[in-house]
Amino acid sequence: MVECHMDELTVDINMIACSGVGLCAHLAPEDIGLDAWGFPILLNGKIHSPDQVRRAASSCPRRALSVLTSSD
Amino acid sequence: MFVSHLGQAVHAQRFDYAAHIDHWGSRPMRRGRAGTELHREVAEVGLTGCGGSHFPIAKKWGPVLAAGPGGTVVINGAEGEPGSVKDAVVMQTQPHLVLDGAMNVAEIIGARDIIIWLEESAHASADSMGKAIAERQHSGDPLLPITMMWAPSGYLSGESTAVIAGVRGEPVAPTHTLDRARPWGHDLPILVHNVETLARVGMLGHTGAGEYPRTVLITLSLSIEEGVLTDRRVVEAGVSDTIGDVFDRHGVDAASWILLGGFAGTWHQADQARLLPLAPDLLRNNGLSLGAGIVIVVPRGRELLPQAAAIAHIMAGESAGQCGPCVFGLPAVAKALDRGRLGDVMDLSMMIKGRGGCGLPDGVLRMVESAVDVLQEKVGADDGGVSHG
Ligand code: SF4
Ligand code: SF4
């Protein structure tokens, strides 16, 4: 991905689909944490590590994470 | 001269089709230029969604029109919220105004059918709407095919993504959508409008923008105990009125607290609430909303916190059980309220806010946070009084 798009990335969490397994927080620890009940919570306003977040999104067993660019 | 106020009308008997024609006249067709004209007038009078969203109706039609003809208009009569009975009253007194509005919208967007979406307990409303359909068929006035569909009763029964899911035969629960302006996805548009909103589109079709009454319908509940509302009445007020005007007109004088906008609304000290305007845009400038036109009065002598806690428990029970932060977070908030741990309440709120799959948790948190705010404000004011005394 081209660097200059970095700050336009956002992550959408489909909380309806998410089952709170917490895999995403392991794969993208810089951007995704877990709340008191084990559900993902975004840690930063801007994505720090797009590669981690993309990997977390494609690894999510419930397909609950979408990485979006602001043009989406 | 039009005697055109919805509120005057809703306090009358049910208008059958003959009475409707007598009062409003027959519905002007809204195809082509006439549709464009009504679309413009809807924008001109600033009609916004009366189900709680207050989203501009003319804007909501934009993506539907762009999608081309076809699709469905849903008359959403599932109020869900115990503090709102205005749509039931509209359906039971002015069913033909609702049908006029739905037909107007259907012609403007080129919809092929209409669905009436009701809570399964809404027998009287179903009866009135069903009769209205029969009355029109007898008179030979054309209606699009209309079907009634039933939602399980509950707070989320009328949530628009849940309605769309239900119309498609899926479970009636909120769904996730990345494109809020096109919640129907790639299929034909499913346009969901609140009953009062459609009655207003119907009314506007008869009156035109010039004579259109700029009013709001309010369900005024005069008492609340453990989250259960009693003494509910539906009243109409002008958009230039204040809450105080409504109270004066309806004899509300012994109030301590007000819950504005329903179970997802905001708490106010009654004396301060009197000054609040009813106009949706003015309220919005203060970060407030009437929601689905809801004002709940806590009578003098009753505490605020137990009411807020009871509502938080009820709403936690209404959760559709789909999203972790809502399923686990709302009961935790309600329990913290029970114990009077306001600091914990605010911490939990920070953690949950913005993370539900639908707006329910954020609505509850708005209500809860405002309870904490006004209580702390009051403590501050009382302390101030002491130190200056
Ligand atoms: S990996 Fe997917 S399902 Fe698991 S917690 Fe993260 S978003 Fe939820
Ligand atoms: S946020 Fe709560 S009420 Fe809304 S869809 Fe999720 S679980 Fe259901």
Tab-separated table of C-alpha atoms and ligand atoms in Angstrom:
chain	number	residue	atom	x	y	z
A	1	MET	CA	0.000	0.000	0.000
A	2	VAL	CA	1.111	3.521	-0.687
A	3	GLU	CA	2.295	5.347	2.389
A	4	CYS	CA	0.327	8.508	1.812
A	5	HIS	CA	-2.979	6.656	2.308
A	6	MET	CA	-2.025	5.613	5.804
A	7	ASP	CA	-3.848	8.257	7.779
A	8	GLU	CA	-7.047	7.778	5.781
A	9	LEU	CA	-7.534	4.219	7.025
A	10	THR	CA	-10.259	3.409	9.487
A	11	VAL	CA	-11.407	0.136	10.942
A	12	ASP	CA	-15.055	-0.828	11.153
A	13	ILE	CA	-15.902	-3.426	13.790
A	14	ASN	CA	-19.145	-5.281	13.187
A	15	MET	CA	-19.946	-5.850	16.831
A	16	ILE	CA	-23.034	-7.852	15.879
A	17	ALA	CA	-20.850	-10.469	14.202
A	18	CYS	CA	-17.916	-10.365	16.643
A	19	SER	CA	-17.826	-13.214	19.133
A	20	GLY	CA	-15.142	-11.746	21.367
A	21	VAL	CA	-12.485	-14.390	20.760
A	22	GLY	CA	-9.884	-11.665	20.903
A	23	LEU	CA	-7.682	-12.866	18.059
A	24	CYS	CA	-7.535	-9.385	16.569
A	25	ALA	CA	-5.998	-7.900	19.689
A	26	HIS	CA	-3.192	-10.462	19.476
A	27	LEU	CA	-2.536	-9.806	15.813
A	28	ALA	CA	-2.796	-6.010	15.981
A	29	PRO	CA	-1.768	-5.113	19.532
A	30	GLU	CA	-0.767	-1.584	18.579
A	31	ASP	CA	-4.243	-0.657	17.409
A	32	ILE	CA	-6.722	-3.061	18.969
A	33	GLY	CA	-7.198	-3.783	22.656
A	34	LEU	CA	-9.884	-5.707	24.496
A	35	ASP	CA	-12.481	-4.321	26.858
A	36	ALA	CA	-13.349	-5.752	30.278
A	37	TRP	CA	-15.415	-8.494	28.608
A	38	GLY	CA	-12.937	-9.459	25.884
A	39	PHE	CA	-14.404	-7.501	22.968
A	40	PRO	CA	-12.205	-5.424	20.680
A	41	ILE	CA	-11.776	-1.734	21.229
A	42	LEU	CA	-9.815	0.609	18.988
A	43	LEU	CA	-6.890	2.134	20.832
A	44	ASN	CA	-6.036	5.036	18.564
A	45	GLY	CA	-7.852	7.640	16.523
A	46	LYS	CA	-5.507	6.927	13.610
A	47	ILE	CA	-4.240	3.489	12.667
A	48	HIS	CA	-0.618	3.057	13.793
A	49	SER	CA	0.139	-0.209	12.062
A	50	PRO	CA	-1.950	-0.761	8.924
A	51	ASP	CA	-0.234	-4.068	8.123
A	52	GLN	CA	-1.121	-5.535	11.513
A	53	VAL	CA	-4.680	-4.310	11.223
A	54	ARG	CA	-5.081	-5.780	7.739
A	55	ARG	CA	-3.779	-9.113	8.967
A	56	ALA	CA	-6.140	-9.009	11.923
A	57	ALA	CA	-9.039	-8.239	9.595
A	58	SER	CA	-8.328	-11.119	7.247
A	59	SER	CA	-7.789	-13.480	10.199
A	60	CYS	CA	-11.004	-12.656	12.043
A	61	PRO	CA	-13.052	-15.875	12.230
A	62	ARG	CA	-16.299	-13.909	12.083
A	63	ARG	CA	-15.215	-11.510	9.329
A	64	ALA	CA	-16.171	-8.745	11.724
A	65	LEU	CA	-13.358	-6.320	10.874
A	66	SER	CA	-13.283	-4.162	7.768
A	67	VAL	CA	-10.400	-1.893	6.911
A	68	LEU	CA	-11.786	1.100	5.078
A	69	THR	CA	-10.194	4.043	3.349
A	70	SER	CA	-12.020	7.318	3.759
A	71	SER	CA	-13.041	7.220	0.093
A	72	ASP	CA	-15.092	4.038	0.737
B	1	MET	CA	-59.524	27.361	5.509
B	2	PHE	CA	-57.923	24.168	6.663
B	3	VAL	CA	-58.616	22.802	10.098
B	4	SER	CA	-55.514	20.872	9.463
B	5	HIS	CA	-53.696	20.278	12.688
B	6	LEU	CA	-52.789	16.684	13.234
B	7	GLY	CA	-53.437	17.099	16.943
B	8	GLN	CA	-56.936	18.515	16.483
B	9	ALA	CA	-57.511	15.626	14.202
B	10	VAL	CA	-56.120	12.984	16.549
B	11	HIS	CA	-58.441	14.004	19.320
B	12	ALA	CA	-61.418	13.533	17.078
B	13	GLN	CA	-63.087	10.227	16.309
B	14	ARG	CA	-61.547	7.920	13.789
B	15	PHE	CA	-61.873	9.401	10.329
B	16	ASP	CA	-63.349	6.807	8.009
B	17	TYR	CA	-62.759	7.378	4.298
B	18	ALA	CA	-65.856	9.536	3.886
B	19	ALA	CA	-64.838	11.777	6.793
B	20	HIS	CA	-61.291	11.873	5.481
B	21	ILE	CA	-62.405	13.018	2.025
B	22	ASP	CA	-64.731	15.523	3.640
B	23	HIS	CA	-61.932	16.993	5.772
B	24	TRP	CA	-58.833	16.689	3.589
B	25	GLY	CA	-60.161	16.063	0.098
B	26	SER	CA	-58.941	13.261	-2.110
B	27	ARG	CA	-55.278	12.620	-2.531
B	28	PRO	CA	-53.590	14.390	-5.447
B	29	MET	CA	-51.444	11.998	-7.493
B	30	ARG	CA	-47.756	12.504	-6.951
B	31	ARG	CA	-46.138	11.250	-10.116
B	32	GLY	CA	-43.765	13.293	-12.270
B	33	ARG	CA	-43.839	17.035	-11.647
B	34	ALA	CA	-46.296	16.737	-8.773
B	35	GLY	CA	-43.872	14.385	-7.038
B	36	THR	CA	-40.968	16.763	-7.592
B	37	GLU	CA	-43.119	19.533	-6.169
B	38	LEU	CA	-43.949	17.579	-2.998
B	39	HIS	CA	-40.304	16.577	-2.625
B	40	ARG	CA	-39.401	20.275	-2.713
B	41	GLU	CA	-42.106	21.111	-0.184
B	42	VAL	CA	-40.937	18.368	2.174
B	43	ALA	CA	-37.527	20.052	2.099
B	44	GLU	CA	-39.067	23.521	2.404
B	45	VAL	CA	-41.001	22.767	5.587
B	46	GLY	CA	-37.939	20.934	6.920
B	47	LEU	CA	-39.792	17.710	7.629
B	48	THR	CA	-37.591	15.342	9.635
B	49	GLY	CA	-38.170	11.762	10.772
B	50	CYS	CA	-40.684	11.663	13.625
B	51	GLY	CA	-39.608	8.218	14.854
B	52	GLY	CA	-36.700	9.699	16.781
B	53	SER	CA	-34.000	10.185	14.150
B	54	HIS	CA	-35.074	13.677	13.055
B	55	PHE	CA	-33.203	13.000	9.837
B	56	PRO	CA	-34.318	15.277	6.964
B	57	ILE	CA	-36.854	13.329	4.903
B	58	ALA	CA	-36.012	15.006	1.594
B	59	LYS	CA	-32.396	13.872	2.061
B	60	LYS	CA	-33.404	10.350	2.980
B	61	TRP	CA	-35.151	10.050	-0.399
B	62	GLY	CA	-31.967	11.000	-2.311
B	63	PRO	CA	-30.277	7.572	-2.399
B	64	VAL	CA	-33.654	5.856	-2.934
B	65	LEU	CA	-34.354	7.940	-6.024
B	66	ALA	CA	-30.811	7.349	-7.233
B	67	ALA	CA	-31.407	3.593	-6.983
B	68	GLY	CA	-34.181	3.910	-9.599
B	69	PRO	CA	-37.794	2.749	-9.474
B	70	GLY	CA	-38.964	-0.358	-7.644
B	71	GLY	CA	-38.806	-1.251	-4.014
B	72	THR	CA	-40.996	-0.975	-0.967
B	73	VAL	CA	-42.286	1.709	1.367
B	74	VAL	CA	-42.649	0.531	4.956
B	75	ILE	CA	-45.164	2.249	7.222
B	76	ASN	CA	-43.343	1.755	10.500
B	77	GLY	CA	-45.929	1.612	13.261
B	78	ALA	CA	-43.761	-0.234	15.797
B	79	GLU	CA	-43.075	2.415	18.399
B	80	GLY	CA	-41.195	0.041	20.680
B	81	GLU	CA	-40.691	2.673	23.311
B	82	PRO	CA	-43.226	2.705	26.167
B	83	GLY	CA	-43.062	6.503	26.272
B	84	SER	CA	-44.481	6.800	22.761
B	85	VAL	CA	-48.088	6.100	21.788
B	86	LYS	CA	-48.566	8.893	19.269
B	87	ASP	CA	-48.255	6.636	16.231
B	88	ALA	CA	-50.944	4.330	17.607
B	89	VAL	CA	-53.177	7.362	18.076
B	90	VAL	CA	-52.472	8.569	14.534
B	91	MET	CA	-53.240	5.128	13.059
B	92	GLN	CA	-56.436	4.850	15.049
B	93	THR	CA	-57.759	8.306	14.194
B	94	GLN	CA	-56.178	9.297	10.853
B	95	PRO	CA	-55.413	6.009	9.081
B	96	HIS	CA	-56.134	7.492	5.652
B	97	LEU	CA	-53.670	10.316	6.179
B	98	VAL	CA	-51.033	7.645	6.797
B	99	LEU	CA	-52.074	5.813	3.622
B	100	ASP	CA	-52.041	9.097	1.671
B	101	GLY	CA	-48.494	9.732	2.863
B	102	ALA	CA	-47.330	6.222	2.018
B	103	MET	CA	-48.906	6.472	-1.452
B	104	ASN	CA	-47.306	9.887	-2.021
B	105	VAL	CA	-43.878	8.556	-1.096
B	106	ALA	CA	-44.372	5.383	-3.135
B	107	GLU	CA	-45.254	7.422	-6.226
B	108	ILE	CA	-42.320	9.767	-5.738
B	109	ILE	CA	-39.764	6.969	-5.437
B	110	GLY	CA	-41.541	4.567	-7.796
B	111	ALA	CA	-42.147	1.875	-5.160
B	112	ARG	CA	-44.231	-1.158	-6.138
B	113	ASP	CA	-45.714	-2.099	-2.788
B	114	ILE	CA	-46.348	-0.983	0.767
B	115	ILE	CA	-45.862	-2.839	4.035
B	116	ILE	CA	-47.456	-1.898	7.351
B	117	TRP	CA	-45.072	-2.915	10.117
B	118	LEU	CA	-46.692	-3.345	13.522
B	119	GLU	CA	-45.913	-4.796	16.925
B	120	GLU	CA	-47.833	-8.013	17.392
B	121	SER	CA	-49.729	-6.501	20.334
B	122	ALA	CA	-51.036	-3.566	18.261
B	123	HIS	CA	-54.545	-4.924	17.640
B	124	ALA	CA	-56.414	-1.614	17.634
B	125	SER	CA	-53.974	-0.012	15.189
B	126	ALA	CA	-54.069	-3.059	12.928
B	127	ASP	CA	-57.855	-2.987	13.001
B	128	SER	CA	-58.008	0.688	12.033
B	129	MET	CA	-55.440	0.345	9.226
B	130	GLY	CA	-57.091	-2.823	7.938
B	131	LYS	CA	-60.486	-1.108	7.850
B	132	ALA	CA	-58.936	1.854	6.059
B	133	ILE	CA	-57.588	-0.396	3.304
B	134	ALA	CA	-61.043	-1.968	2.907
B	135	GLU	CA	-62.763	1.444	2.856
B	136	ARG	CA	-60.498	2.589	0.024
B	137	GLN	CA	-61.009	-0.565	-1.970
B	138	HIS	CA	-64.780	-0.098	-1.684
B	139	SER	CA	-64.554	3.445	-2.934
B	140	GLY	CA	-62.488	2.286	-5.902
B	141	ASP	CA	-59.497	4.510	-5.102
B	142	PRO	CA	-56.275	2.908	-6.233
B	143	LEU	CA	-53.811	1.681	-3.640
B	144	LEU	CA	-50.602	-0.229	-4.240
B	145	PRO	CA	-50.586	-3.770	-2.850
B	146	ILE	CA	-50.413	-3.478	0.942
B	147	THR	CA	-49.335	-6.214	3.352
B	148	MET	CA	-49.244	-6.186	7.136
B	149	MET	CA	-46.228	-7.628	8.888
B	150	TRP	CA	-45.734	-8.285	12.570
B	151	ALA	CA	-42.782	-7.635	14.822
B	152	PRO	CA	-42.262	-9.187	18.234
B	153	SER	CA	-43.009	-6.450	20.783
B	154	GLY	CA	-39.974	-4.729	22.215
B	155	TYR	CA	-37.836	-1.627	22.156
B	156	LEU	CA	-36.045	-2.597	18.939
B	157	SER	CA	-39.163	-3.692	17.037
B	158	GLY	CA	-39.130	-0.484	14.988
B	159	GLU	CA	-35.365	0.021	14.645
B	160	SER	CA	-34.985	0.578	10.923
B	161	THR	CA	-32.314	-2.039	10.151
B	162	ALA	CA	-34.323	-4.549	12.213
B	163	VAL	CA	-37.429	-3.642	10.199
B	164	ILE	CA	-35.567	-4.176	6.928
B	165	ALA	CA	-34.339	-7.565	8.174
B	166	GLY	CA	-37.883	-8.507	9.184
B	167	VAL	CA	-39.352	-7.420	5.850
B	168	ARG	CA	-36.862	-9.752	4.170
B	169	GLY	CA	-37.982	-12.627	6.347
B	170	GLU	CA	-34.869	-12.598	8.486
B	171	PRO	CA	-34.878	-12.417	12.311
B	172	VAL	CA	-36.082	-9.021	13.547
B	173	ALA	CA	-32.858	-7.636	15.008
B	174	PRO	CA	-30.553	-4.749	14.110
B	175	THR	CA	-28.052	-5.546	11.392
B	176	HIS	CA	-24.677	-4.099	10.586
B	177	THR	CA	-24.421	-1.797	7.609
B	178	LEU	CA	-21.384	0.014	6.289
B	179	ASP	CA	-23.524	2.405	4.251
B	180	ARG	CA	-26.107	4.062	6.445
B	181	ALA	CA	-27.755	5.895	3.567
B	182	ARG	CA	-28.456	2.578	1.770
B	183	PRO	CA	-29.330	0.153	4.549
B	184	TRP	CA	-31.110	-2.151	2.077
B	185	GLY	CA	-27.756	-3.017	0.455
B	186	HIS	CA	-27.665	-4.145	-3.182
B	187	ASP	CA	-31.319	-5.157	-3.499
B	188	LEU	CA	-34.290	-2.947	-4.272
B	189	PRO	CA	-34.721	-0.098	-1.788
B	190	ILE	CA	-36.737	-0.697	1.374
B	191	LEU	CA	-37.663	2.752	2.628
B	192	VAL	CA	-38.794	2.764	6.257
B	193	HIS	CA	-40.820	5.737	7.487
B	194	ASN	CA	-42.416	6.350	10.852
B	195	VAL	CA	-46.243	6.568	10.919
B	196	GLU	CA	-46.390	10.215	11.966
B	197	THR	CA	-43.808	11.126	9.327
B	198	LEU	CA	-46.028	9.585	6.637
B	199	ALA	CA	-49.147	11.243	8.045
B	200	ARG	CA	-47.276	14.538	7.725
B	201	VAL	CA	-46.275	13.801	4.124
B	202	GLY	CA	-49.936	12.979	3.497
B	203	MET	CA	-51.017	16.214	5.155
B	204	LEU	CA	-48.465	18.249	3.218
B	205	GLY	CA	-49.833	16.757	0.002
B	206	HIS	CA	-53.218	18.242	0.903
B	207	THR	CA	-52.213	21.569	2.465
B	208	GLY	CA	-49.097	22.541	0.524
B	209	ALA	CA	-46.148	24.152	2.310
B	210	GLY	CA	-47.991	27.428	2.949
B	211	GLU	CA	-50.811	25.959	5.044
B	212	TYR	CA	-48.816	23.119	6.535
B	213	PRO	CA	-49.069	23.186	10.351
B	214	ARG	CA	-45.589	23.308	11.874
B	215	THR	CA	-46.251	21.324	14.981
B	216	VAL	CA	-44.915	18.379	16.938
B	217	LEU	CA	-46.831	15.482	18.440
B	218	ILE	CA	-45.786	14.639	21.966
B	219	THR	CA	-46.597	11.704	24.189
B	220	LEU	CA	-46.695	13.269	27.639
B	221	SER	CA	-46.382	10.790	30.519
B	222	LEU	CA	-47.343	12.346	33.820
B	223	SER	CA	-45.926	9.716	36.112
B	224	ILE	CA	-43.185	7.110	36.216
B	225	GLU	CA	-42.507	4.455	38.851
B	226	GLU	CA	-39.768	1.845	38.459
B	227	GLY	CA	-39.584	2.712	34.798
B	228	VAL	CA	-43.305	2.048	34.277
B	229	LEU	CA	-45.160	4.991	32.747
B	230	THR	CA	-48.689	5.962	33.616
B	231	ASP	CA	-51.114	8.699	32.673
B	232	ARG	CA	-49.942	9.001	29.072
B	233	ARG	CA	-51.573	11.441	26.721
B	234	VAL	CA	-50.819	12.567	23.185
B	235	VAL	CA	-50.704	16.329	22.722
B	236	GLU	CA	-49.781	18.647	19.898
B	237	ALA	CA	-47.718	21.803	20.248
B	238	GLY	CA	-46.371	24.434	17.884
B	239	VAL	CA	-42.672	24.365	17.046
B	240	SER	CA	-42.316	27.823	18.594
B	241	ASP	CA	-43.677	26.629	21.955
B	242	THR	CA	-41.556	25.649	24.935
B	243	ILE	CA	-41.871	22.677	27.265
B	244	GLY	CA	-43.257	25.167	29.798
B	245	ASP	CA	-46.098	26.073	27.414
B	246	VAL	CA	-47.018	22.394	27.128
B	247	PHE	CA	-46.931	22.017	30.909
B	248	ASP	CA	-49.147	25.067	31.433
B	249	ARG	CA	-51.668	23.874	28.867
B	250	HIS	CA	-51.875	20.405	30.367
B	251	GLY	CA	-51.747	21.289	34.036
B	252	VAL	CA	-48.301	19.931	34.841
B	253	ASP	CA	-47.214	21.853	37.928
B	254	ALA	CA	-45.789	19.406	40.444
B	255	ALA	CA	-42.796	18.057	38.547
B	256	SER	CA	-39.312	17.482	39.895
B	257	TRP	CA	-37.518	15.957	36.906
B	258	ILE	CA	-38.170	15.583	33.198
B	259	LEU	CA	-36.944	12.880	30.878
B	260	LEU	CA	-36.840	14.424	27.418
B	261	GLY	CA	-36.819	12.118	24.396
B	262	GLY	CA	-37.655	8.864	26.152
B	263	PHE	CA	-35.531	6.049	27.530
B	264	ALA	CA	-32.645	7.110	25.309
B	265	GLY	CA	-33.167	10.784	26.143
B	266	THR	CA	-31.843	13.270	28.667
B	267	TRP	CA	-32.809	14.213	32.224
B	268	HIS	CA	-33.478	17.796	33.237
B	269	GLN	CA	-34.553	19.614	36.351
B	270	ALA	CA	-38.182	20.443	35.730
B	271	ASP	CA	-37.826	24.189	36.281
B	272	GLN	CA	-34.978	24.401	33.802
B	273	ALA	CA	-36.736	22.149	31.311
B	274	ARG	CA	-39.647	24.606	31.113
B	275	LEU	CA	-37.441	26.951	29.092
B	276	LEU	CA	-36.511	24.350	26.472
B	277	PRO	CA	-37.862	24.894	22.948
B	278	LEU	CA	-39.738	22.160	21.080
B	279	ALA	CA	-38.337	22.937	17.630
B	280	PRO	CA	-36.136	19.964	16.643
B	281	ASP	CA	-33.395	22.172	15.193
B	282	LEU	CA	-33.202	24.397	18.284
B	283	LEU	CA	-33.038	21.355	20.542
B	284	ARG	CA	-30.367	19.836	18.347
B	285	ASN	CA	-28.248	22.980	18.739
B	286	ASN	CA	-28.242	22.198	22.467
B	287	GLY	CA	-27.393	18.553	21.811
B	288	LEU	CA	-30.938	17.541	22.765
B	289	SER	CA	-33.833	15.782	21.077
B	290	LEU	CA	-37.479	14.988	21.690
B	291	GLY	CA	-36.760	11.541	20.277
B	292	ALA	CA	-40.054	10.135	19.080
B	293	GLY	CA	-41.801	13.124	20.699
B	294	ILE	CA	-41.487	11.956	24.281
B	295	VAL	CA	-41.724	13.927	27.520
B	296	ILE	CA	-41.800	11.979	30.795
B	297	VAL	CA	-42.529	13.772	34.035
B	298	VAL	CA	-41.270	12.614	37.430
B	299	PRO	CA	-43.681	13.998	40.012
B	300	ARG	CA	-42.341	16.111	42.856
B	301	GLY	CA	-40.930	14.217	45.821
B	302	ARG	CA	-39.492	11.339	43.791
B	303	GLU	CA	-35.781	10.675	43.442
B	304	LEU	CA	-34.114	10.668	40.058
B	305	LEU	CA	-31.511	7.936	40.481
B	306	PRO	CA	-33.880	4.989	41.074
B	307	GLN	CA	-35.832	5.976	37.958
B	308	ALA	CA	-32.674	6.138	35.852
B	309	ALA	CA	-31.511	2.796	37.265
B	310	ALA	CA	-34.864	1.130	36.603
B	311	ILE	CA	-34.831	2.344	33.003
B	312	ALA	CA	-31.232	1.170	32.543
B	313	HIS	CA	-32.282	-2.310	33.755
B	314	ILE	CA	-35.264	-2.360	31.419
B	315	MET	CA	-33.130	-1.283	28.468
B	316	ALA	CA	-30.400	-3.819	29.308
B	317	GLY	CA	-33.180	-6.402	29.055
B	318	GLU	CA	-34.249	-5.038	25.659
B	319	SER	CA	-30.803	-5.558	24.145
B	320	ALA	CA	-30.986	-7.879	21.169
B	321	GLY	CA	-28.174	-9.906	22.723
B	322	GLN	CA	-25.853	-9.612	19.755
B	323	CYS	CA	-22.972	-7.343	20.812
B	324	GLY	CA	-20.602	-7.905	23.720
B	325	PRO	CA	-20.266	-4.304	24.917
B	326	CYS	CA	-24.061	-4.012	25.035
B	327	VAL	CA	-24.824	-7.464	26.465
B	328	PHE	CA	-22.242	-7.196	29.260
B	329	GLY	CA	-21.914	-3.439	29.563
B	330	LEU	CA	-25.494	-2.300	30.076
B	331	PRO	CA	-26.264	-4.623	33.018
B	332	ALA	CA	-22.993	-3.459	34.614
B	333	VAL	CA	-24.064	0.166	34.176
B	334	ALA	CA	-27.477	-0.542	35.675
B	335	LYS	CA	-25.944	-2.263	38.704
B	336	ALA	CA	-23.487	0.573	39.273
B	337	LEU	CA	-26.463	2.949	39.224
B	338	ASP	CA	-28.291	0.780	41.799
B	339	ARG	CA	-25.317	1.170	44.112
B	340	GLY	CA	-25.025	4.891	43.453
B	341	ARG	CA	-21.477	4.485	42.134
B	342	LEU	CA	-21.564	7.358	39.710
B	343	GLY	CA	-17.822	7.284	39.017
B	344	ASP	CA	-18.058	3.648	37.892
B	345	VAL	CA	-21.073	4.533	35.788
B	346	MET	CA	-19.111	7.163	33.904
B	347	ASP	CA	-16.079	4.846	33.444
B	348	LEU	CA	-18.243	2.070	32.052
B	349	SER	CA	-20.002	4.519	29.800
B	350	MET	CA	-16.668	5.682	28.358
B	351	MET	CA	-15.766	2.086	27.584
B	352	ILE	CA	-19.057	1.113	25.912
B	353	LYS	CA	-19.991	4.251	24.018
B	354	GLY	CA	-19.958	4.068	20.222
B	355	ARG	CA	-19.411	0.307	20.191
B	356	GLY	CA	-22.891	-1.183	19.855
B	357	GLY	CA	-24.107	-2.637	16.607
B	358	CYS	CA	-27.104	-0.329	16.837
B	359	GLY	CA	-27.843	2.910	18.674
B	360	LEU	CA	-29.445	1.313	21.741
B	361	PRO	CA	-26.462	1.322	24.103
B	362	ASP	CA	-25.474	4.879	23.186
B	363	GLY	CA	-29.035	5.977	23.839
B	364	VAL	CA	-29.068	4.360	27.272
B	365	LEU	CA	-25.698	5.889	28.067
B	366	ARG	CA	-26.942	9.332	27.056
B	367	MET	CA	-29.833	8.928	29.498
B	368	VAL	CA	-27.568	7.627	32.263
B	369	GLU	CA	-24.864	10.259	31.820
B	370	SER	CA	-27.409	13.047	31.840
B	371	ALA	CA	-28.801	11.686	35.126
B	372	VAL	CA	-25.317	11.846	36.616
B	373	ASP	CA	-24.816	15.344	35.186
B	374	VAL	CA	-27.995	16.862	36.595
B	375	LEU	CA	-27.472	15.202	39.972
B	376	GLN	CA	-23.965	16.585	40.222
B	377	GLU	CA	-25.171	19.980	39.030
B	378	LYS	CA	-27.767	19.920	41.767
B	379	VAL	CA	-25.235	18.914	44.413
B	380	GLY	CA	-22.983	21.725	43.173
B	381	ALA	CA	-25.822	24.233	43.381
B	382	ASP	CA	-26.826	23.046	46.871
B	383	ASP	CA	-23.212	23.264	48.083
B	384	GLY	CA	-22.944	26.739	46.581
B	385	GLY	CA	-26.074	27.754	48.469
B	386	VAL	CA	-24.627	26.564	51.742
B	387	SER	CA	-21.242	28.223	51.371
B	388	HIS	CA	-22.793	31.545	50.414
B	389	GLY	CA	-25.340	31.331	53.184
C	1	SF4	S1	-10.996	-11.526	15.908
C	1	SF4	FE1	-13.004	-10.964	15.103
C	1	SF4	S2	-14.474	-12.139	16.323
C	1	SF4	FE2	-12.502	-12.182	17.406
C	1	SF4	S3	-12.622	-10.475	18.849
C	1	SF4	FE3	-11.615	-9.701	17.015
C	1	SF4	S4	-13.289	-8.867	15.782
C	1	SF4	FE4	-14.233	-10.161	17.324
C	2	SF4	S1	-26.017	-2.859	20.420
C	2	SF4	FE1	-27.264	-4.102	21.792
C	2	SF4	S2	-29.325	-3.829	21.096
C	2	SF4	FE2	-28.010	-3.088	19.457
C	2	SF4	S3	-27.717	-4.812	18.095
C	2	SF4	FE3	-26.062	-4.907	19.576
C	2	SF4	S4	-26.787	-6.203	21.267
C	2	SF4	FE4	-28.540	-5.616	20.014
